[in-house]
Tab-separated table of C-alpha atoms and ligand atoms in Angstrom:
chain	number	residue	atom	x	y	z
K	1	MET	CA	-15.028	18.134	17.945
K	2	TYR	CA	-11.481	18.695	16.460
K	3	HIS	CA	-9.000	16.090	16.532
K	4	ARG	CA	-5.732	15.654	15.587
K	5	TYR	CA	-5.407	12.851	13.132
K	6	HIS	CA	-3.324	9.761	14.503
K	7	ILE	CA	-2.671	6.485	13.946
K	8	GLN	CA	-1.887	4.389	17.660
K	9	THR	CA	1.427	2.274	16.526
K	10	SER	CA	2.507	-0.681	18.871
K	11	VAL	CA	5.102	-3.339	17.726
K	12	ALA	CA	3.973	-6.439	16.579
K	13	PRO	CA	5.930	-9.218	16.203
K	14	GLU	CA	5.335	-11.835	12.937
K	15	ILE	CA	3.433	-14.852	14.517
K	16	ALA	CA	4.209	-17.296	11.735
K	17	PRO	CA	8.019	-17.865	10.802
K	18	PHE	CA	9.204	-15.200	8.600
K	19	PRO	CA	12.209	-16.821	6.597
K	20	ASN	CA	15.155	-14.467	6.716
K	21	ARG	CA	16.706	-12.924	3.334
K	22	THR	CA	20.437	-14.761	4.224
K	23	ARG	CA	21.192	-18.048	5.847
K	24	VAL	CA	24.414	-18.457	7.820
K	25	LYS	CA	26.626	-21.405	7.666
K	26	VAL	CA	29.801	-22.266	9.572
K	27	LYS	CA	32.449	-24.316	9.202
K	28	LYS	CA	32.272	-25.833	13.751
K	29	TYR	CA	35.873	-27.158	13.519
K	30	GLY	CA	37.483	-24.079	12.160
K	31	LEU	CA	34.272	-21.600	14.450
K	32	ALA	CA	36.022	-23.786	17.433
K	33	MET	CA	39.799	-22.780	16.251
K	34	HIS	CA	39.044	-19.211	15.769
K	35	LEU	CA	37.347	-18.766	19.151
K	36	LEU	CA	40.525	-20.252	20.901
K	37	LYS	CA	42.487	-17.950	19.490
K	38	GLU	CA	40.235	-15.069	20.256
K	39	LEU	CA	39.803	-16.166	23.846
K	40	ILE	CA	43.673	-16.559	24.154
K	41	ARG	CA	44.114	-12.990	22.377
K	42	HIS	CA	41.579	-11.681	24.375
K	43	ARG	CA	42.357	-12.806	27.991
K	44	GLY	CA	39.623	-15.000	28.468
K	45	ASN	CA	37.005	-12.040	27.628
K	46	ARG	CA	34.015	-14.466	26.582
K	47	GLU	CA	31.826	-11.445	25.582
K	48	VAL	CA	34.129	-10.302	23.355
K	49	ALA	CA	35.331	-13.528	21.878
K	50	LEU	CA	31.842	-15.013	21.464
K	51	SER	CA	31.057	-11.518	19.520
K	52	ARG	CA	33.331	-12.033	16.561
K	53	PRO	CA	33.141	-12.568	13.600
K	54	CYS	CA	29.660	-10.666	13.814
K	55	VAL	CA	28.344	-7.646	15.435
K	56	TYR	CA	24.836	-8.003	15.044
K	57	GLY	CA	24.715	-11.639	16.788
K	58	VAL	CA	24.661	-14.043	14.525
K	59	PHE	CA	27.486	-16.050	16.540
K	60	SER	CA	26.613	-14.693	20.001
K	61	GLY	CA	23.933	-17.384	20.903
K	62	PRO	CA	24.078	-19.614	23.676
K	63	VAL	CA	26.168	-22.533	21.988
K	64	GLY	CA	28.103	-19.499	19.780
K	65	GLY	CA	28.295	-19.819	16.565
K	66	PHE	CA	28.072	-23.398	16.930
K	67	ALA	CA	24.127	-22.475	16.034
K	68	PRO	CA	24.283	-19.903	14.172
K	69	ARG	CA	20.914	-17.207	14.703
K	70	SER	CA	20.212	-16.485	10.977
K	71	TYR	CA	17.261	-14.526	11.437
K	72	ALA	CA	19.597	-11.365	13.070
K	73	CYS	CA	21.613	-11.312	9.656
K	74	VAL	CA	21.580	-8.115	8.266
K	75	GLY	CA	23.584	-9.656	4.934
K	76	CYS	CA	26.430	-7.108	5.632
K	77	LEU	CA	28.953	-9.727	4.848
K	78	ARG	CA	31.721	-8.899	6.799
K	79	CYS	CA	32.173	-12.186	8.537
K	80	MET	CA	32.287	-13.899	4.673
K	81	ILE	CA	34.449	-11.565	3.836
K	82	GLU	CA	36.767	-11.694	6.985
K	83	TYR	CA	36.983	-14.910	7.573
K	84	PRO	CA	36.478	-17.007	3.842
K	85	GLU	CA	37.162	-20.342	4.590
K	86	MET	CA	34.928	-19.994	8.139
K	87	VAL	CA	31.797	-18.912	7.193
K	88	GLN	CA	29.391	-18.588	4.428
K	89	VAL	CA	26.288	-16.056	3.968
K	90	GLN	CA	24.042	-17.988	1.169
K	91	VAL	CA	20.483	-16.465	-0.325
K	92	ASN	CA	17.704	-18.449	1.976
K	93	PRO	CA	15.359	-20.217	-1.044
K	94	GLU	CA	12.778	-19.989	1.748
K	95	HIS	CA	12.757	-16.213	1.593
K	96	GLN	CA	12.765	-16.403	-2.198
K	97	HIS	CA	9.608	-18.307	-2.670
K	98	LEU	CA	7.818	-15.337	-0.846
K	99	GLY	CA	5.222	-13.441	-2.705
K	100	ASP	CA	4.852	-14.034	-6.496
K	101	SER	CA	6.224	-12.227	-9.590
K	102	TYR	CA	4.672	-8.886	-8.389
K	103	PHE	CA	5.007	-8.901	-5.048
K	104	THR	CA	8.348	-9.726	-5.165
K	105	GLN	CA	10.535	-10.945	-1.754
K	106	ASP	CA	11.783	-7.462	-1.239
K	107	HIS	CA	8.318	-5.904	-1.218
K	108	VAL	CA	7.235	-8.461	1.227
K	109	ASP	CA	10.614	-7.920	3.069
K	110	THR	CA	9.471	-4.021	3.468
K	111	ILE	CA	5.473	-4.608	4.162
K	112	CYS	CA	6.867	-7.007	7.599
K	113	TYR	CA	8.979	-4.259	8.859
K	114	GLU	CA	6.325	-1.700	8.461
K	115	ALA	CA	3.795	-3.939	9.809
K	116	ARG	CA	5.674	-5.233	12.540
K	117	THR	CA	7.319	-1.743	14.005
K	118	GLY	CA	4.940	0.842	12.659
K	119	ARG	CA	7.920	2.500	11.424
K	120	ILE	CA	9.714	3.920	7.828
K	121	PRO	CA	12.592	1.415	7.060
K	122	VAL	CA	15.906	3.111	6.812
K	123	LYS	CA	18.590	1.616	5.028
K	124	GLY	CA	21.885	2.294	6.783
K	125	ALA	CA	23.610	1.372	3.633
K	126	GLY	CA	21.885	3.093	1.274
K	127	TYR	CA	19.672	2.088	-1.987
K	128	ARG	CA	21.938	-0.671	-3.283
K	129	GLY	CA	18.992	-1.382	-6.344
K	130	PRO	CA	18.974	0.129	-10.052
K	131	PHE	CA	17.440	3.246	-10.125
K	132	GLY	CA	14.694	3.092	-12.200
K	133	GLY	CA	13.089	-0.133	-14.223
K	134	GLU	CA	9.553	-1.223	-14.967
K	135	GLY	CA	5.946	-0.122	-13.981
K	136	TRP	CA	6.370	2.251	-10.922
K	137	ASP	CA	9.844	2.079	-10.743
K	138	GLY	CA	9.978	4.091	-14.242
K	139	MET	CA	9.224	7.024	-12.461
K	140	TRP	CA	10.845	9.254	-9.665
K	141	THR	CA	9.345	11.674	-7.416
K	142	ASP	CA	11.036	15.224	-7.402
K	143	MET	CA	11.596	16.459	-3.725
K	144	SER	CA	14.003	19.005	-4.575
K	145	GLU	CA	11.810	21.505	-3.007
K	146	ILE	CA	13.687	21.226	0.098
K	147	VAL	CA	11.952	23.958	2.333
K	148	ARG	CA	9.423	24.201	5.568
K	149	PRO	CA	6.040	23.543	4.818
K	150	THR	CA	5.434	23.957	8.236
K	151	ARG	CA	7.356	25.556	11.314
K	152	ASP	CA	8.849	22.980	13.041
K	153	GLY	CA	8.995	19.601	10.616
K	154	ILE	CA	6.414	17.292	9.349
K	155	HIS	CA	5.312	15.920	12.850
K	156	GLY	CA	5.164	19.590	14.511
K	157	ARG	CA	2.528	21.974	15.423
K	158	GLU	CA	1.406	22.836	12.273
K	159	PHE	CA	-0.413	20.161	10.296
K	160	ILE	CA	0.366	18.332	6.791
K	161	SER	CA	-3.324	17.316	5.869
K	162	THR	CA	-3.388	13.821	3.801
K	163	SER	CA	-7.080	14.072	3.839
K	164	VAL	CA	-9.199	13.476	0.873
K	165	ASP	CA	-12.334	14.452	-0.406
K	166	ILE	CA	-14.758	11.627	-2.203
K	167	GLY	CA	-17.981	12.801	-3.824
K	168	GLN	CA	-19.771	15.094	-6.252
K	169	LYS	CA	-18.284	18.569	-5.772
K	170	PRO	CA	-20.001	21.105	-7.986
K	171	PRO	CA	-18.096	23.312	-10.582
K	172	PHE	CA	-19.778	26.889	-8.479
K	173	LEU	CA	-21.869	27.684	-6.150
K	174	CYS	CA	-25.034	29.973	-6.599
K	175	PHE	CA	-26.096	32.243	-3.769
K	176	PRO	CA	-29.741	32.565	-4.087
K	177	ALA	CA	-31.644	36.274	-2.985
K	178	GLN	CA	-32.953	34.120	0.584
K	179	GLY	CA	-29.440	33.296	1.491
K	180	GLY	CA	-27.445	29.962	1.765
K	181	ALA	CA	-25.882	28.043	-1.061
K	182	SER	CA	-27.081	26.160	-3.420
K	183	GLY	CA	-25.661	23.049	-4.228
K	184	GLU	CA	-25.911	19.078	-4.922
K	185	SER	CA	-27.828	17.317	-2.373
K	186	VAL	CA	-25.262	14.684	-2.264
K	187	ARG	CA	-22.213	16.315	-0.536
K	188	PRO	CA	-19.117	14.803	-0.600
K	189	PHE	CA	-16.853	13.751	2.428
K	190	SER	CA	-13.606	13.495	3.838
K	191	ILE	CA	-11.187	10.759	4.802
K	192	PRO	CA	-8.251	11.613	6.722
K	193	LEU	CA	-5.790	9.212	4.402
K	194	PRO	CA	-5.944	8.569	1.197
K	195	VAL	CA	-6.051	5.224	1.318
K	196	LEU	CA	-8.945	2.396	1.285
K	197	PHE	CA	-8.961	-0.975	1.597
K	198	ASP	CA	-10.574	-3.140	-1.418
K	199	VAL	CA	-12.650	-6.089	-1.472
K	200	PRO	CA	-10.798	-8.784	0.103
K	201	PRO	CA	-10.020	-11.697	-2.416
K	202	THR	CA	-12.419	-14.933	-2.209
K	203	SER	CA	-10.004	-17.450	-0.690
K	204	LEU	CA	-9.681	-15.873	2.104
K	205	LEU	CA	-13.198	-14.469	3.013
K	206	SER	CA	-14.250	-15.155	6.697
K	207	SER	CA	-15.990	-13.839	9.923
K	208	LYS	CA	-12.088	-13.394	11.381
K	209	LEU	CA	-10.328	-10.978	8.457
K	210	LEU	CA	-13.299	-9.516	8.223
K	211	LYS	CA	-13.929	-7.984	11.702
K	212	ILE	CA	-10.018	-7.597	11.346
K	213	LEU	CA	-10.357	-5.331	8.504
K	214	LEU	CA	-13.578	-3.451	9.167
K	215	ALA	CA	-11.926	-3.047	13.052
K	216	ALA	CA	-8.615	-1.518	11.051
K	217	ALA	CA	-11.057	0.696	8.872
K	218	GLN	CA	-12.414	2.271	12.251
K	219	ARG	CA	-9.348	2.478	13.666
K	220	ALA	CA	-8.254	4.161	11.234
K	221	GLU	CA	-11.060	6.297	9.698
K	222	THR	CA	-10.507	4.668	6.283
K	223	LEU	CA	-12.940	2.763	4.202
K	224	LEU	CA	-13.506	-0.903	3.469
K	225	VAL	CA	-14.877	-2.255	0.168
K	226	LEU	CA	-17.573	-5.159	0.119
K	227	PRO	CA	-19.059	-7.215	-1.881
K	228	VAL	CA	-23.449	-6.981	-0.455
K	229	ARG	CA	-23.731	-10.437	-0.641
K	230	VAL	CA	-21.197	-10.642	2.111
K	231	LEU	CA	-22.392	-8.093	4.015
K	232	GLU	CA	-25.716	-10.179	3.928
K	233	LYS	CA	-23.893	-13.611	4.948
K	234	PHE	CA	-21.696	-11.946	7.735
K	235	THR	CA	-24.198	-9.649	9.029
K	236	LEU	CA	-21.453	-6.812	8.812
K	237	GLN	CA	-23.364	-3.214	8.873
K	238	GLY	CA	-21.393	0.319	9.531
K	239	GLN	CA	-20.549	3.783	8.595
K	240	ASN	CA	-16.946	2.277	7.186
K	241	ILE	CA	-18.154	-0.417	5.236
K	242	ILE	CA	-18.564	0.779	0.810
K	243	PRO	CA	-21.097	-2.568	-0.493
K	244	LEU	CA	-20.280	-3.340	-3.612
K	245	VAL	CA	-23.756	-3.981	-5.846
K	246	GLY	CA	-24.137	-5.198	-9.139
K	247	GLY	CA	-25.328	-7.423	-11.629
K	248	GLU	CA	-26.711	-10.767	-9.624
K	249	THR	CA	-26.849	-8.981	-6.213
K	250	ALA	CA	-29.136	-6.158	-7.018
K	251	ASN	CA	-31.705	-7.790	-5.333
K	252	LEU	CA	-29.791	-7.942	-1.909
K	253	LEU	CA	-29.751	-4.227	-1.892
K	254	SER	CA	-33.110	-3.776	-0.374
K	255	GLN	CA	-31.875	-5.954	2.834
K	256	LEU	CA	-29.261	-3.258	3.339
K	257	ARG	CA	-30.016	-2.136	7.031
K	258	PHE	CA	-27.771	1.108	7.130
K	259	ALA	CA	-26.909	3.886	4.730
K	260	PRO	CA	-24.200	3.621	4.059
K	261	PRO	CA	-21.412	6.947	3.078
K	262	MET	CA	-20.932	5.058	-0.380
K	263	ILE	CA	-22.353	2.441	-2.314
K	264	GLU	CA	-20.284	0.828	-5.445
K	265	LEU	CA	-22.180	-0.015	-8.969
K	266	ASP	CA	-20.164	-2.962	-10.099
K	267	GLY	CA	-20.077	-2.438	-13.799
K	268	TRP	CA	-22.736	0.661	-15.597
K	269	ASP	CA	-26.344	-0.425	-14.951
K	270	GLU	CA	-28.690	2.721	-15.359
K	271	GLU	CA	-31.593	0.846	-13.676
K	272	LEU	CA	-29.438	-0.090	-10.338
K	273	LEU	CA	-28.399	3.329	-10.819
K	274	ARG	CA	-32.082	4.913	-10.462
K	275	GLU	CA	-32.643	2.513	-7.628
K	276	ILE	CA	-29.892	3.131	-5.038
K	277	ARG	CA	-30.414	7.045	-5.964
K	278	THR	CA	-34.489	6.515	-5.025
K	279	ARG	CA	-33.557	4.174	-1.855
K	280	PHE	CA	-29.824	5.904	-0.490
K	281	PRO	CA	-30.612	9.407	-1.147
K	282	THR	CA	-28.038	10.590	1.037
K	283	SER	CA	-25.246	8.266	-0.190
K	284	THR	CA	-22.300	8.824	-3.063
K	285	ILE	CA	-22.337	6.486	-5.998
K	286	CYS	CA	-19.402	5.290	-7.564
K	287	LEU	CA	-18.945	3.400	-10.264
K	288	ARG	CA	-16.194	0.570	-10.069
K	289	HIS	CA	-15.059	-0.369	-13.784
K	290	ASP	CA	-11.861	-1.181	-15.656
K	291	PHE	CA	-9.692	1.278	-17.049
K	292	VAL	CA	-11.856	2.122	-19.852
K	293	SER	CA	-11.367	4.819	-22.502
K	294	GLY	CA	-11.704	8.445	-22.394
K	295	GLU	CA	-14.938	8.215	-24.050
K	296	GLU	CA	-16.791	5.647	-22.037
K	297	LEU	CA	-15.685	7.460	-19.133
K	298	LEU	CA	-17.080	11.009	-20.493
K	299	LYS	CA	-19.947	8.908	-21.073
K	300	HIS	CA	-20.684	8.120	-17.574
K	301	TYR	CA	-19.778	11.436	-16.244
K	302	HIS	CA	-22.573	12.953	-18.377
K	303	ALA	CA	-24.631	10.299	-16.921
K	304	GLY	CA	-24.265	11.674	-13.466
K	305	ILE	CA	-20.996	9.537	-12.323
K	306	ARG	CA	-19.243	11.549	-10.466
K	307	VAL	CA	-16.727	9.158	-8.291
K	308	PHE	CA	-15.105	6.155	-10.754
K	309	HIS	CA	-13.432	3.159	-9.012
K	310	LEU	CA	-11.057	2.226	-11.650
K	311	VAL	CA	-9.502	-1.011	-11.105
K	312	ALA	CA	-6.529	-3.381	-12.474
K	313	ASN	CA	-5.299	-6.695	-11.999
K	314	TYR	CA	-3.306	-7.138	-8.896
K	315	HIS	CA	0.003	-6.946	-10.995
K	316	GLY	CA	-1.202	-3.310	-12.131
K	317	LEU	CA	-2.469	-4.407	-15.399
K	318	GLY	CA	-5.246	-3.405	-17.195
K	319	PRO	CA	-7.488	-5.212	-19.645
K	320	ASP	CA	-5.228	-4.543	-22.381
K	321	GLY	CA	-1.930	-5.194	-20.532
K	322	ARG	CA	-0.771	-1.267	-19.741
K	323	PHE	CA	0.666	-0.514	-16.489
K	324	VAL	CA	-1.668	1.395	-13.936
K	325	LEU	CA	0.425	4.120	-14.065
K	326	GLU	CA	-0.353	4.901	-17.854
K	327	LEU	CA	-4.579	4.378	-17.022
K	328	ILE	CA	-3.792	6.698	-14.489
K	329	ARG	CA	-2.322	9.771	-16.249
K	330	LYS	CA	-4.559	8.292	-18.940
K	331	ALA	CA	-8.268	8.666	-17.291
K	332	HIS	CA	-7.455	11.923	-15.300
K	333	GLY	CA	-6.156	13.606	-18.405
K	334	THR	CA	-9.410	13.040	-20.132
K	335	PHE	CA	-11.381	14.790	-17.151
K	336	VAL	CA	-8.420	17.800	-17.125
K	337	ASP	CA	-9.306	17.932	-21.099
K	338	ALA	CA	-13.113	18.069	-20.733
K	339	GLY	CA	-12.530	20.607	-18.094
K	340	CYS	CA	-14.501	18.942	-15.460
K	341	ARG	CA	-11.457	17.212	-13.070
K	342	ASP	CA	-12.202	18.921	-10.304
K	343	GLU	CA	-16.249	17.412	-10.361
K	344	VAL	CA	-15.311	14.036	-10.387
K	345	THR	CA	-13.313	11.936	-7.614
K	346	LEU	CA	-10.837	9.074	-8.941
K	347	LEU	CA	-10.194	5.992	-6.815
K	348	GLY	CA	-8.178	3.596	-7.874
K	349	SER	CA	-6.584	0.046	-7.233
K	350	GLY	CA	-4.538	-2.643	-8.843
K	351	GLY	CA	-0.597	-3.064	-7.807
K	352	ILE	CA	-0.128	-0.769	-5.095
K	353	ILE	CA	1.561	-2.621	-2.793
K	354	ALA	CA	4.642	-0.147	-1.458
K	355	ALA	CA	4.642	3.255	0.168
K	356	GLU	CA	5.731	4.950	-2.456
K	357	HIS	CA	3.100	3.353	-4.740
K	358	VAL	CA	0.174	5.859	-3.160
K	359	PRO	CA	2.152	9.320	-3.351
K	360	LYS	CA	3.006	8.252	-7.104
K	361	ALA	CA	-0.370	7.585	-7.846
K	362	ILE	CA	-1.598	10.610	-6.760
K	363	ILE	CA	0.841	12.599	-8.801
K	364	CYS	CA	-0.460	10.288	-11.720
K	365	GLY	CA	-3.957	11.388	-10.792
K	366	LEU	CA	-5.588	9.429	-8.317
K	367	ASP	CA	-7.445	11.153	-5.117
K	368	ALA	CA	-7.301	8.050	-3.654
K	369	VAL	CA	-6.224	4.357	-3.774
K	370	ALA	CA	-7.823	1.198	-2.464
K	371	LEU	CA	-5.173	-1.581	-0.771
K	372	GLU	CA	-6.214	-5.530	-2.432
K	373	THR	CA	-2.669	-7.232	-1.004
K	374	ALA	CA	-0.429	-4.954	0.846
K	375	HIS	CA	-2.657	-5.270	4.186
K	376	LEU	CA	-2.746	-9.216	3.254
K	377	VAL	CA	0.956	-9.488	3.455
K	378	ALA	CA	0.860	-7.177	6.976
K	379	MET	CA	-0.931	-10.022	8.198
K	380	GLN	CA	1.722	-12.714	6.909
K	381	ALA	CA	-1.163	-13.780	4.255
K	382	GLN	CA	1.183	-16.310	1.869
K	383	PHE	CA	1.043	-16.615	-1.929
K	384	LEU	CA	-0.400	-19.848	-3.070
K	385	CYS	CA	-0.284	-19.317	-6.864
K	386	GLU	CA	0.274	-16.299	-9.050
K	387	CYS	CA	-2.216	-13.954	-7.507
K	388	LEU	CA	-3.783	-11.971	-9.799
K	389	ASP	CA	-7.089	-11.156	-9.253
K	390	ARG	CA	-9.657	-11.797	-6.451
K	391	GLU	CA	-11.225	-15.237	-8.146
K	392	SER	CA	-8.527	-16.716	-8.970
K	393	SER	CA	-5.720	-15.647	-6.290
K	394	ARG	CA	-4.873	-18.399	-3.409
K	395	PHE	CA	-3.750	-17.136	0.050
K	396	ARG	CA	-3.100	-18.270	3.079
K	397	LEU	CA	-2.985	-16.492	6.514
K	398	PRO	CA	-1.304	-17.668	9.819
K	399	ARG	CA	-3.611	-20.094	11.582
K	400	ARG	CA	-2.456	-18.015	14.767
K	401	LEU	CA	-4.147	-14.959	13.765
K	402	THR	CA	-6.103	-12.906	16.007
K	403	ILE	CA	-8.372	-10.188	15.946
K	404	ASN	CA	-6.036	-7.908	17.849
K	405	TRP	CA	-2.873	-8.986	16.596
K	406	GLY	CA	-4.285	-8.601	12.873
K	407	VAL	CA	-6.270	-4.860	13.660
K	408	GLN	CA	-2.373	-4.104	14.727
K	409	ARG	CA	-0.444	-4.906	12.132
K	410	VAL	CA	-2.936	-3.188	9.477
K	411	GLU	CA	-3.006	0.138	11.476
K	412	ASN	CA	1.320	-0.066	11.804
K	413	LEU	CA	1.428	-0.698	7.861
K	414	LEU	CA	-0.766	2.310	7.512
K	415	ALA	CA	0.838	4.595	9.686
K	416	SER	CA	4.250	3.793	8.271
K	417	TRP	CA	2.479	4.095	4.645
K	418	ARG	CA	1.382	7.374	6.184
K	419	ASP	CA	4.762	8.908	7.448
K	420	GLN	CA	6.246	8.232	4.073
K	421	LEU	CA	3.620	10.292	2.434
K	422	LEU	CA	4.414	12.908	4.674
K	423	GLU	CA	7.790	12.674	4.113
K	424	VAL	CA	7.370	12.890	0.402
K	425	LEU	CA	4.780	16.067	0.857
K	426	GLY	CA	7.305	17.548	3.098
K	427	ALA	CA	10.301	17.347	0.717
K	428	MET	CA	8.156	18.672	-1.977
K	429	GLY	CA	7.005	21.936	0.605
K	430	LEU	CA	3.165	20.617	0.302
K	431	ARG	CA	1.521	20.532	2.885
K	432	ASP	CA	-1.791	19.174	1.558
K	433	VAL	CA	-2.395	15.763	-0.375
K	434	ARG	CA	-4.623	16.933	-2.435
K	435	ARG	CA	-2.392	19.281	-3.586
K	436	LEU	CA	-0.683	16.291	-4.885
K	437	ARG	CA	-3.208	15.035	-7.040
K	438	GLY	CA	-2.196	15.626	-10.795
K	439	GLU	CA	1.375	17.374	-9.745
K	440	ILE	CA	3.099	15.753	-13.104
K	441	GLY	CA	5.829	19.010	-12.848
K	442	ARG	CA	6.926	16.571	-9.245
K	443	ALA	CA	7.750	13.665	-11.227
K	444	MET	CA	10.273	12.148	-13.774
K	445	PHE	CA	9.501	9.421	-16.025
K	446	GLN	CA	12.344	7.358	-17.445
K	447	LYS	CA	10.383	6.716	-20.429
K	448	ASP	CA	10.532	10.228	-21.146
K	449	LEU	CA	14.292	11.168	-19.669
K	450	GLU	CA	15.738	8.600	-21.794
K	451	ARG	CA	13.835	9.792	-25.076
K	452	GLU	CA	14.684	13.501	-24.263
K	453	ALA	CA	18.328	12.715	-24.169
K	454	PHE	CA	18.866	9.474	-26.771
K	455	SER	CA	16.321	10.203	-29.219
K	456	GLY	CA	17.412	10.510	-32.581
K	457	ILE	CA	20.640	8.784	-31.746
K	458	GLU	CA	21.417	5.255	-33.651
K	459	GLY	CA	20.214	2.218	-31.726
K	460	TYR	CA	17.964	3.979	-28.999
K	461	ASP	CA	15.025	1.868	-29.460
K	462	GLN	CA	11.446	3.474	-28.451
X	501	SF4	S1	26.494	-10.825	7.046
X	501	SF4	FE1	26.844	-9.717	8.103
X	501	SF4	S2	24.834	-9.855	9.440
X	501	SF4	FE2	25.156	-10.987	8.618
X	501	SF4	S3	26.302	-13.225	9.801
X	501	SF4	FE3	27.803	-11.993	8.467
X	501	SF4	S4	28.508	-10.137	9.893
X	501	SF4	FE4	26.830	-11.281	11.171
């Protein structure tokens, strides 16, 4: 039966202390004198006097500004500008230690807001950062097509689809004389959101976390990749799980007690591929691999692989040190040049840590992305080191983590990211995320623009 896709959001406040961006310090004597003056000026109106000098209520606690509520500070700096002799707003050093060199404090802040509220973060003061940079920041989406893609906005009666197809798609159908269409035996399946959950880091594997991820995947109708060894250890099964099998775990394949929609092959193994095809004839087979050269991808394509999960490290770097944006474009271009892009599905993971990275990765050529760390940060996972890959990364989840809270935070994150994807699609006049794949004309790349503008000028360094 048809149901309109919707992710249920609900406010889920933090369960572990979350350091605010700023720390407010106030000189008590100066504040006392100021309050006295204000009380006289406003004829004893305590409410007005105690609301100064911050409209956000930082100085409006039970003991006024003598114990400023730094968590309410938004960093507008009005108090410091008006009363520099009395108030000091400083960067909170605890906040500086959130995340790591790639997953910066700003990303952690944004994800926590999205996971808490399920809403799109809107900054009233406008964007104050740089307009270009490294990695994903060197790519801009062109949202100048302000046409109405639907009759009444992106959440209206008509639907902007965020569904994507995963699986092998035949290049054409044959209609034999006896009727019906002949095609491949394994049909593609759809998920309503181009976002999956990738294998969680080894340091965090626990029954509770797996239950949260599985429940979140079920509620958002998406998929979770888990190694078969983990499935066996925690006795997990379900249609939202993609077993990851390869190398030493190949023998565990026989212990899988369900037919998953897709199975990931961890690196190329012809014998194992044959075995999976025999044991699970209805499951789609996906090859998980580093971002490899175009020739190698085409070699696997000719060997019958139609779904690829290409993996970069948590910082979005491939084995040769190139950023994932460039690697995705290369992989996508390989299949376009070979004339078979529509037959394959490209999934990708590595470095997708913000809502805007999803449409950017899709424009570069992916069909869907797999999250590695963003959904963990939504559950207030703390980085304990520079986290680069599944094995060496160390995270810590809050002690008070509960299944319901964790599921809601992940759902909120997905709802917020989906809304932001809808905004991008709406602003581009697209009604289907499948149309966004490889739409490079909807993007601008800082390097290309700079080359166009400055090449030939002395001092310009490509
Ligand atoms: S910086 Fe702005 S929000 Fe923070 S305490 Fe001062 S006035 Fe309030």
